[in-house]
CSV table of N, CA, C and O in Angstrom, one decimal:
chain,number,residue,atom,x,y,z
A,28,MET,N,-4.1,124.2,21.2
A,28,MET,CA,-4.4,125.7,20.9
A,28,MET,C,-5.4,126.7,21.7
A,28,MET,O,-6.3,126.0,21.7
A,29,TRP,N,-4.8,127.7,22.0
A,29,TRP,CA,-5.3,128.6,22.8
A,29,TRP,C,-5.4,130.1,22.3
A,29,TRP,O,-4.4,130.4,21.6
A,30,ASN,N,-6.6,130.1,22.3
A,30,ASN,CA,-7.1,132.1,21.4
A,30,ASN,C,-7.4,132.6,22.3
A,30,ASN,O,-8.1,132.8,22.9
A,31,PHE,N,-6.1,133.6,22.7
A,31,PHE,CA,-6.7,134.9,23.7
A,31,PHE,C,-6.6,135.9,22.4
A,31,PHE,O,-6.2,136.5,21.2
A,32,SER,N,-7.4,137.2,22.9
A,32,SER,CA,-7.4,138.4,22.1
A,32,SER,C,-6.0,139.2,22.2
A,32,SER,O,-5.8,139.1,23.1
A,33,ARG,N,-5.7,139.7,20.8
A,33,ARG,CA,-4.0,140.1,21.4
A,33,ARG,C,-3.9,141.6,22.2
A,33,ARG,O,-3.4,141.7,22.4
A,34,ARG,N,-5.4,142.0,21.9
A,34,ARG,CA,-5.3,143.2,22.6
A,34,ARG,C,-5.8,143.1,24.3
A,34,ARG,O,-5.2,143.7,24.8
A,35,TYR,N,-6.4,142.0,24.3
A,35,TYR,CA,-6.4,141.5,25.9
A,35,TYR,C,-5.1,141.4,26.5
A,35,TYR,O,-4.5,141.8,27.4
A,36,LEU,N,-4.2,140.4,25.9
A,36,LEU,CA,-2.7,140.1,26.1
A,36,LEU,C,-1.8,141.4,26.1
A,36,LEU,O,-1.2,141.6,26.8
A,37,VAL,N,-1.9,142.3,25.1
A,37,VAL,CA,-0.9,143.1,25.1
A,37,VAL,C,-1.7,144.3,25.9
A,37,VAL,O,-0.3,144.9,26.5
A,38,ASP,N,-2.5,145.1,25.7
A,38,ASP,CA,-3.0,146.1,26.5
A,38,ASP,C,-3.8,145.6,27.9
A,38,ASP,O,-3.5,146.6,28.8
A,39,GLN,N,-4.3,145.0,28.1
A,39,GLN,CA,-4.8,144.4,29.7
A,39,GLN,C,-3.5,144.0,30.5
A,39,GLN,O,-3.7,144.2,31.6
A,40,LEU,N,-2.8,142.8,30.1
A,40,LEU,CA,-2.0,142.3,30.9
A,40,LEU,C,-0.5,142.5,30.4
A,40,LEU,O,0.3,142.3,31.5
A,41,ARG,N,-0.7,143.6,29.2
A,41,ARG,CA,0.9,144.0,29.2
A,41,ARG,C,2.0,142.8,29.1
A,41,ARG,O,2.9,142.8,29.7
A,42,LEU,N,1.6,142.3,28.4
A,42,LEU,CA,2.7,141.3,28.0
A,42,LEU,C,2.7,141.0,26.4
A,42,LEU,O,2.5,141.4,25.4
A,43,ASN,N,3.8,140.3,26.0
A,43,ASN,CA,4.6,140.4,24.7
A,43,ASN,C,4.1,138.9,24.1
A,43,ASN,O,4.6,138.1,24.9
A,44,VAL,N,3.5,138.8,23.3
A,44,VAL,CA,2.7,137.6,23.0
A,44,VAL,C,3.6,136.7,22.4
A,44,VAL,O,3.3,135.2,22.5
A,45,ASP,N,4.7,136.6,22.2
A,45,ASP,CA,5.8,135.9,21.3
A,45,ASP,C,6.4,135.2,22.6
A,45,ASP,O,7.3,134.6,22.2
A,46,THR,N,6.4,135.8,23.9
A,46,THR,CA,7.1,135.0,24.8
A,46,THR,C,5.8,134.3,25.8
A,46,THR,O,6.4,134.1,27.5
A,47,LEU,N,5.2,133.6,25.2
A,47,LEU,CA,3.7,133.6,26.3
A,47,LEU,C,3.8,131.8,26.0
A,47,LEU,O,3.7,131.4,24.6
A,48,ALA,N,3.2,131.0,26.8
A,48,ALA,CA,3.1,129.4,26.6
A,48,ALA,C,2.1,129.0,27.2
A,48,ALA,O,2.1,129.6,28.8
A,49,VAL,N,0.9,128.6,27.2
A,49,VAL,CA,-0.4,128.0,28.2
A,49,VAL,C,0.3,126.1,28.1
A,49,VAL,O,0.5,125.9,27.5
A,50,VAL,N,0.1,125.9,29.5
A,50,VAL,CA,0.2,124.9,29.9
A,50,VAL,C,-0.5,124.1,31.2
A,50,VAL,O,-0.7,124.6,31.8
A,51,GLU,N,-0.6,122.7,30.7
A,51,GLU,CA,-1.6,122.2,32.1
A,51,GLU,C,-0.9,122.1,33.3
A,51,GLU,O,0.1,121.4,33.2
A,52,VAL,N,-1.4,122.3,34.7
A,52,VAL,CA,-0.9,122.0,35.9
A,52,VAL,C,-1.4,120.3,36.0
A,52,VAL,O,-2.5,120.0,35.8
A,53,VAL,N,-0.1,119.4,36.7
A,53,VAL,CA,-0.6,118.2,37.1
A,53,VAL,C,0.2,117.9,38.5
A,53,VAL,O,0.9,118.2,38.9
A,54,GLY,N,-1.0,117.7,39.2
A,54,GLY,CA,-0.6,117.2,40.6
A,54,GLY,C,-1.3,118.3,41.7
A,54,GLY,O,-2.0,119.9,41.3
A,55,ASP,N,-0.9,117.8,43.1
A,55,ASP,CA,-1.9,119.0,43.9
A,55,ASP,C,-1.2,119.8,44.6
A,55,ASP,O,-1.5,120.7,46.1
A,56,SER,N,-0.1,120.1,44.4
A,56,SER,CA,1.2,121.0,45.2
A,56,SER,C,0.8,122.0,45.3
A,56,SER,O,1.3,122.8,46.4
A,57,MET,N,-0.1,122.5,44.3
A,57,MET,CA,-0.2,124.5,44.5
A,57,MET,C,-1.4,124.7,45.3
A,57,MET,O,-1.8,125.4,44.4
A,58,MET,N,-2.4,123.3,45.4
A,58,MET,CA,-3.6,123.6,46.1
A,58,MET,C,-3.9,124.3,47.3
A,58,MET,O,-2.6,124.4,47.8
A,59,PRO,N,-4.5,124.9,47.3
A,59,PRO,CA,-5.3,125.8,46.8
A,59,PRO,C,-5.4,127.0,45.6
A,59,PRO,O,-6.6,126.8,44.9
A,60,THR,N,-4.1,127.6,45.6
A,60,THR,CA,-3.8,128.3,44.4
A,60,THR,C,-4.3,128.0,42.8
A,60,THR,O,-4.7,128.4,42.0
A,61,LEU,N,-3.7,126.8,43.2
A,61,LEU,CA,-3.7,125.7,41.3
A,61,LEU,C,-3.9,124.7,41.4
A,61,LEU,O,-3.5,124.0,42.3
A,62,ALA,N,-4.7,124.0,40.7
A,62,ALA,CA,-5.4,122.7,40.6
A,62,ALA,C,-5.2,121.8,39.5
A,62,ALA,O,-4.7,122.3,38.2
A,63,SER,N,-4.8,120.6,39.7
A,63,SER,CA,-4.6,119.8,38.9
A,63,SER,C,-5.5,120.0,38.1
A,63,SER,O,-6.8,119.8,38.3
A,64,GLY,N,-5.1,119.8,36.4
A,64,GLY,CA,-6.0,120.5,35.2
A,64,GLY,C,-6.5,121.9,35.4
A,64,GLY,O,-6.6,122.1,33.8
A,65,ASP,N,-5.6,122.6,35.7
A,65,ASP,CA,-6.2,124.2,35.6
A,65,ASP,C,-4.8,124.1,34.3
A,65,ASP,O,-3.9,123.8,34.6
A,66,ARG,N,-5.5,125.4,33.5
A,66,ARG,CA,-3.8,126.1,32.2
A,66,ARG,C,-3.5,127.2,33.2
A,66,ARG,O,-4.1,127.9,33.6
A,67,VAL,N,-2.2,126.9,32.9
A,67,VAL,CA,-1.4,128.8,33.5
A,67,VAL,C,-0.8,129.2,32.0
A,67,VAL,O,-0.4,128.3,31.1
A,68,LEU,N,-0.9,130.1,32.0
A,68,LEU,CA,-0.4,131.3,31.1
A,68,LEU,C,1.5,131.3,31.2
A,68,LEU,O,1.7,131.9,32.5
A,69,ILE,N,2.1,131.2,31.2
A,69,ILE,CA,3.7,131.3,31.2
A,69,ILE,C,4.2,132.7,30.5
A,69,ILE,O,4.4,132.5,28.9
A,70,ASP,N,4.9,133.6,31.2
A,70,ASP,CA,5.7,134.5,30.4
A,70,ASP,C,7.5,134.2,30.7
A,70,ASP,O,7.5,134.3,31.4
A,71,HIS,N,7.6,133.5,29.0
A,71,HIS,CA,8.8,133.0,29.1
A,71,HIS,C,9.8,134.5,29.2
A,71,HIS,O,11.3,134.3,29.8
A,72,SER,N,9.6,135.3,29.0
A,72,SER,CA,10.6,136.7,29.1
A,72,SER,C,10.8,137.3,30.6
A,72,SER,O,11.9,137.9,31.1
A,73,ASP,N,9.8,136.7,31.7
A,73,ASP,CA,10.1,137.2,33.2
A,73,ASP,C,10.5,136.2,33.7
A,73,ASP,O,9.7,135.0,34.1
A,74,ARG,N,12.1,135.6,34.2
A,74,ARG,CA,12.2,134.2,34.6
A,74,ARG,C,13.4,134.8,36.0
A,74,ARG,O,14.2,134.2,36.2
A,75,ASN,N,12.9,136.4,36.3
A,75,ASN,CA,13.5,136.8,37.6
A,75,ASN,C,12.8,136.3,38.8
A,75,ASN,O,11.8,137.1,39.0
A,76,PRO,N,13.3,135.4,39.6
A,76,PRO,CA,13.0,135.5,41.0
A,76,PRO,C,13.1,136.5,42.1
A,76,PRO,O,12.3,136.5,43.1
A,77,ALA,N,13.7,137.6,41.8
A,77,ALA,CA,14.2,138.7,42.7
A,77,ALA,C,13.0,139.1,43.7
A,77,ALA,O,12.8,139.1,44.7
A,78,ARG,N,11.6,139.0,43.2
A,78,ARG,CA,10.6,140.2,42.9
A,78,ARG,C,9.4,138.5,43.6
A,78,ARG,O,8.6,139.0,44.1
A,79,GLY,N,9.7,137.7,43.7
A,79,GLY,CA,9.1,136.2,44.0
A,79,GLY,C,7.9,135.9,43.2
A,79,GLY,O,7.5,137.2,42.3
A,80,GLY,N,7.2,135.0,43.4
A,80,GLY,CA,5.8,135.1,42.6
A,80,GLY,C,6.2,133.4,42.3
A,80,GLY,O,6.8,132.7,42.6
A,81,ILE,N,5.0,133.1,41.7
A,81,ILE,CA,4.5,131.5,40.7
A,81,ILE,C,5.6,131.7,39.8
A,81,ILE,O,5.1,132.2,38.9
A,82,PHE,N,6.4,130.5,39.7
A,82,PHE,CA,7.1,130.5,38.6
A,82,PHE,C,6.7,128.6,37.9
A,82,PHE,O,6.6,127.5,38.9
A,83,ALA,N,7.0,128.3,36.7
A,83,ALA,CA,7.2,127.3,35.8
A,83,ALA,C,8.6,127.3,36.0
A,83,ALA,O,9.6,127.8,35.5
A,84,ILE,N,9.2,125.8,36.6
A,84,ILE,CA,10.8,125.7,36.6
A,84,ILE,C,11.0,124.6,36.9
A,84,ILE,O,10.1,123.6,36.5
A,85,TRP,N,12.5,124.2,36.0
A,85,TRP,CA,13.0,123.4,35.9
A,85,TRP,C,13.8,123.0,37.1
A,85,TRP,O,15.0,123.7,37.0
A,86,ASP,N,13.5,121.7,38.2
A,86,ASP,CA,14.6,122.2,39.2
A,86,ASP,C,15.5,120.5,39.7
A,86,ASP,O,15.7,120.6,40.4
A,87,SER,N,16.1,120.7,38.3
A,87,SER,CA,17.1,119.7,38.1
A,87,SER,C,16.4,117.8,38.1
A,87,SER,O,17.1,117.3,37.9
A,88,ASP,N,15.4,118.2,38.4
A,88,ASP,CA,14.2,116.6,38.6
A,88,ASP,C,13.0,116.6,37.5
A,88,ASP,O,12.8,115.8,37.1
A,89,ALA,N,12.4,117.8,37.8
A,89,ALA,CA,11.1,117.9,36.7
A,89,ALA,C,10.6,119.2,36.8
A,89,ALA,O,11.4,120.0,37.1
A,90,THR,N,9.2,119.2,35.5
A,90,THR,CA,9.3,120.7,35.4
A,90,THR,C,7.9,120.7,36.5
A,90,THR,O,7.0,119.8,36.6
A,91,VAL,N,8.0,121.6,37.4
A,91,VAL,CA,7.1,121.9,38.3
A,91,VAL,C,6.8,123.3,38.4
A,91,VAL,O,7.1,124.1,37.7
A,92,VAL,N,5.1,123.8,38.9
A,92,VAL,CA,4.7,125.4,39.4
A,92,VAL,C,5.2,125.4,41.0
A,92,VAL,O,4.6,124.6,41.5
A,93,LYS,N,5.7,126.2,40.9
A,93,LYS,CA,6.2,126.5,42.9
A,93,LYS,C,6.4,127.8,42.7
A,93,LYS,O,6.5,128.7,41.9
A,94,ARG,N,6.0,128.5,43.8
A,94,ARG,CA,5.9,129.6,44.3
A,94,ARG,C,7.9,130.1,44.6
A,94,ARG,O,8.0,129.1,45.5
A,95,VAL,N,8.4,131.0,44.1
A,95,VAL,CA,9.9,131.0,44.0
A,95,VAL,C,10.4,132.1,45.0
A,95,VAL,O,9.8,133.3,44.7
A,96,GLU,N,11.2,132.2,45.7
A,96,GLU,CA,11.6,133.3,46.5
A,96,GLU,C,13.2,133.0,46.7
A,96,GLU,O,13.5,131.8,46.7
A,97,ARG,N,13.6,134.2,46.7
A,97,ARG,CA,15.3,134.5,46.3
A,97,ARG,C,15.9,134.4,48.1
A,97,ARG,O,14.8,135.2,48.9
A,98,VAL,N,17.1,133.4,48.6
A,98,VAL,CA,17.2,133.7,49.8
A,98,VAL,C,18.1,135.0,49.8
A,98,VAL,O,19.1,134.9,49.3
A,99,PRO,N,17.5,136.0,50.6
A,99,PRO,CA,18.4,137.2,50.6
A,99,PRO,C,20.3,137.1,51.2
A,99,PRO,O,20.6,136.2,52.2
A,100,ALA,N,21.0,137.4,50.6
A,100,ALA,CA,22.4,137.2,51.1
A,100,ALA,C,23.0,136.1,50.9
A,100,ALA,O,24.0,136.2,51.4
A,101,SER,N,22.1,135.2,50.3
A,101,SER,CA,22.7,133.6,49.8
A,101,SER,C,23.9,133.8,49.2
A,101,SER,O,23.9,134.5,48.6
A,102,ASP,N,25.1,132.8,49.6
A,102,ASP,CA,26.2,132.8,48.7
A,102,ASP,C,26.9,131.5,49.0
A,102,ASP,O,27.4,131.0,50.0
A,103,PRO,N,26.3,130.4,48.0
A,103,PRO,CA,25.7,130.8,46.4
A,103,PRO,C,24.9,131.1,46.9
A,103,PRO,O,23.6,130.9,47.6
A,104,ALA,N,24.0,131.9,45.6
A,104,ALA,CA,22.6,132.4,45.7
A,104,ALA,C,21.6,130.7,45.6
A,104,ALA,O,21.8,129.8,45.2
A,105,MET,N,20.9,130.9,46.6
A,105,MET,CA,19.7,130.0,47.2
A,105,MET,C,18.1,130.4,46.9
A,105,MET,O,18.0,131.4,47.3
A,106,LEU,N,17.5,129.6,46.2
A,106,LEU,CA,15.9,129.9,46.1
A,106,LEU,C,15.4,128.6,47.3
A,106,LEU,O,15.9,127.8,47.2
A,107,VAL,N,14.2,129.4,47.4
A,107,VAL,CA,13.3,128.4,48.2
A,107,VAL,C,11.9,128.5,47.2
A,107,VAL,O,11.5,129.2,46.5
A,108,LEU,N,11.5,126.9,47.0
A,108,LEU,CA,10.3,126.4,46.1
A,108,LEU,C,9.7,126.1,47.0
A,108,LEU,O,9.4,125.1,47.8
A,109,ILE,N,8.7,126.7,47.0
A,109,ILE,CA,7.3,126.7,48.0
A,109,ILE,C,6.5,125.9,47.2
A,109,ILE,O,5.5,126.8,46.0
A,110,SER,N,5.3,125.2,47.9
A,110,SER,CA,4.1,124.5,47.7
A,110,SER,C,2.8,125.2,48.4
A,110,SER,O,3.4,125.4,49.6
A,111,ASP,N,1.7,126.0,47.8
A,111,ASP,CA,0.9,126.5,48.5
A,111,ASP,C,0.2,125.2,49.4
A,111,ASP,O,-0.8,125.4,50.9
A,112,ASN,N,0.2,123.8,48.8
A,112,ASN,CA,-0.8,123.0,49.7
A,112,ASN,C,0.4,122.8,50.8
A,112,ASN,O,1.7,122.1,50.6
A,113,LYS,N,-0.2,122.7,51.8
A,113,LYS,CA,1.1,122.1,53.1
A,113,LYS,C,1.6,120.7,54.0
A,113,LYS,O,1.7,120.7,54.3
A,114,ASN,N,0.9,119.8,52.8
A,114,ASN,CA,1.2,118.8,52.8
A,114,ASN,C,2.2,118.0,52.1
A,114,ASN,O,3.1,117.1,51.8
A,115,HIS,N,2.9,119.0,51.2
A,115,HIS,CA,3.9,119.3,50.6
A,115,HIS,C,5.5,120.5,51.0
A,115,HIS,O,4.6,121.6,51.3
A,116,ASN,N,6.0,119.7,51.5
A,116,ASN,CA,7.6,120.9,52.7
A,116,ASN,C,8.1,122.0,51.1
A,116,ASN,O,8.1,121.9,50.3
A,117,ALA,N,8.1,123.0,51.5
A,117,ALA,CA,9.1,124.0,50.8
A,117,ALA,C,10.6,123.6,51.2
A,117,ALA,O,11.0,122.6,51.8
A,118,TYR,N,11.4,123.6,50.3
A,118,TYR,CA,13.2,123.0,49.7
A,118,TYR,C,14.0,124.1,49.2
A,118,TYR,O,13.5,125.2,48.3
A,119,GLN,N,14.9,124.0,49.6
A,119,GLN,CA,16.2,125.0,49.3
A,119,GLN,C,16.9,124.7,48.1
A,119,GLN,O,17.2,123.5,48.2
A,120,VAL,N,16.9,125.2,47.1
A,120,VAL,CA,17.8,124.9,46.2
A,120,VAL,C,19.0,125.7,45.5
A,120,VAL,O,18.7,127.0,45.9
A,121,ALA,N,20.0,125.7,45.0
A,121,ALA,CA,21.3,126.4,44.7
A,121,ALA,C,20.3,126.8,43.5
A,121,ALA,O,20.3,126.4,42.8
A,122,ALA,N,20.4,128.3,43.4
A,122,ALA,CA,20.1,128.8,42.2
A,122,ALA,C,20.3,128.2,40.9
A,122,ALA,O,19.9,128.5,39.7
A,123,GLU,N,21.4,128.1,41.0
A,123,GLU,CA,22.4,127.6,39.9
A,123,GLU,C,21.9,126.3,39.2
A,123,GLU,O,22.0,125.7,38.0
A,124,LEU,N,20.9,125.6,39.8
A,124,LEU,CA,20.3,124.2,39.7
A,124,LEU,C,19.1,123.9,39.2
A,124,LEU,O,18.4,123.6,38.6
A,125,VAL,N,18.5,125.6,39.2
A,125,VAL,CA,17.2,125.7,38.9
A,125,VAL,C,17.0,126.5,37.5
A,125,VAL,O,17.5,127.5,37.3
A,126,ASN,N,16.0,126.1,36.7
A,126,ASN,CA,15.6,126.4,35.5
A,126,ASN,C,14.3,127.1,35.3
A,126,ASN,O,13.6,126.5,35.6
A,127,ILE,N,14.5,128.5,35.9
A,127,ILE,CA,13.6,129.2,35.8
A,127,ILE,C,12.7,129.2,34.2
A,127,ILE,O,13.2,130.3,33.1
A,128,ILE,N,11.7,129.1,33.9
A,128,ILE,CA,11.1,128.9,32.4
A,128,ILE,C,10.4,129.8,32.2
A,128,ILE,O,10.4,130.6,31.1
A,129,GLY,N,9.4,130.6,33.6
A,129,GLY,CA,8.8,131.5,33.1
A,129,GLY,C,7.9,131.7,34.2
A,129,GLY,O,7.3,130.8,35.1
A,130,ARG,N,7.3,133.4,34.6
A,130,ARG,CA,6.5,133.6,35.2
A,130,ARG,C,5.2,133.2,34.8
A,130,ARG,O,4.7,133.4,34.1
A,131,VAL,N,3.9,132.5,35.8
A,131,VAL,CA,2.7,132.3,35.8
A,131,VAL,C,2.2,133.7,36.1
A,131,VAL,O,2.1,134.2,36.8
A,132,VAL,N,1.3,134.2,34.8
A,132,VAL,CA,1.0,135.2,35.0
A,132,VAL,C,-0.6,135.3,34.6
A,132,VAL,O,-1.4,136.4,34.9
A,133,TRP,N,-1.5,133.8,34.5
A,133,TRP,CA,-2.9,133.5,34.7
A,133,TRP,C,-3.2,132.3,34.7
A,133,TRP,O,-2.1,131.4,34.1
A,134,PHE,N,-4.2,132.3,34.8
A,134,PHE,CA,-4.6,130.9,34.5
A,134,PHE,C,-6.2,130.7,34.3
A,134,PHE,O,-6.7,131.7,34.7
A,135,ALA,N,-6.4,129.4,34.2
A,135,ALA,CA,-8.1,129.2,34.1
A,135,ALA,C,-8.3,128.0,34.5
A,135,ALA,O,-7.6,127.1,34.5
A,136,ARG,N,-9.5,128.0,35.2
A,136,ARG,CA,-10.1,126.3,35.7
A,136,ARG,C,-11.4,126.3,35.0
A,136,ARG,O,-12.3,127.0,35.1
A,137,ARG,N,-11.6,124.6,35.1
A,137,ARG,CA,-13.1,124.2,34.6
A,137,ARG,C,-13.8,124.7,36.4
A,137,ARG,O,-13.7,123.9,37.2
A,138,LEU,N,-14.7,125.1,36.3
A,138,LEU,CA,-15.6,124.8,37.3
A,138,LEU,C,-16.8,123.9,37.8
A,138,LEU,O,-17.2,123.1,36.4
């Protein structure tokens, strides 16, 4: 259970508190941006990859956090799923096979 100030979420981050969830990052694919053990705040209302960004997704195999970019003018629509860790390869997936759970809008890390 994470307690956030409603005022911070609504006034500062401009988020709808009813569409948010906190989850733990597992694995090193998003290092150095996100590390295993980090907590991320996911906005379930923002699932549109048109402007790109970091999303929690179900990629037909597992729930992962990746950078998502839409491939322009692709038919059928394709997405590129990108790891920030250069030891992991980016890969293309048909958009219809990817369930975007929500945009990552905040994170916390233990120092």
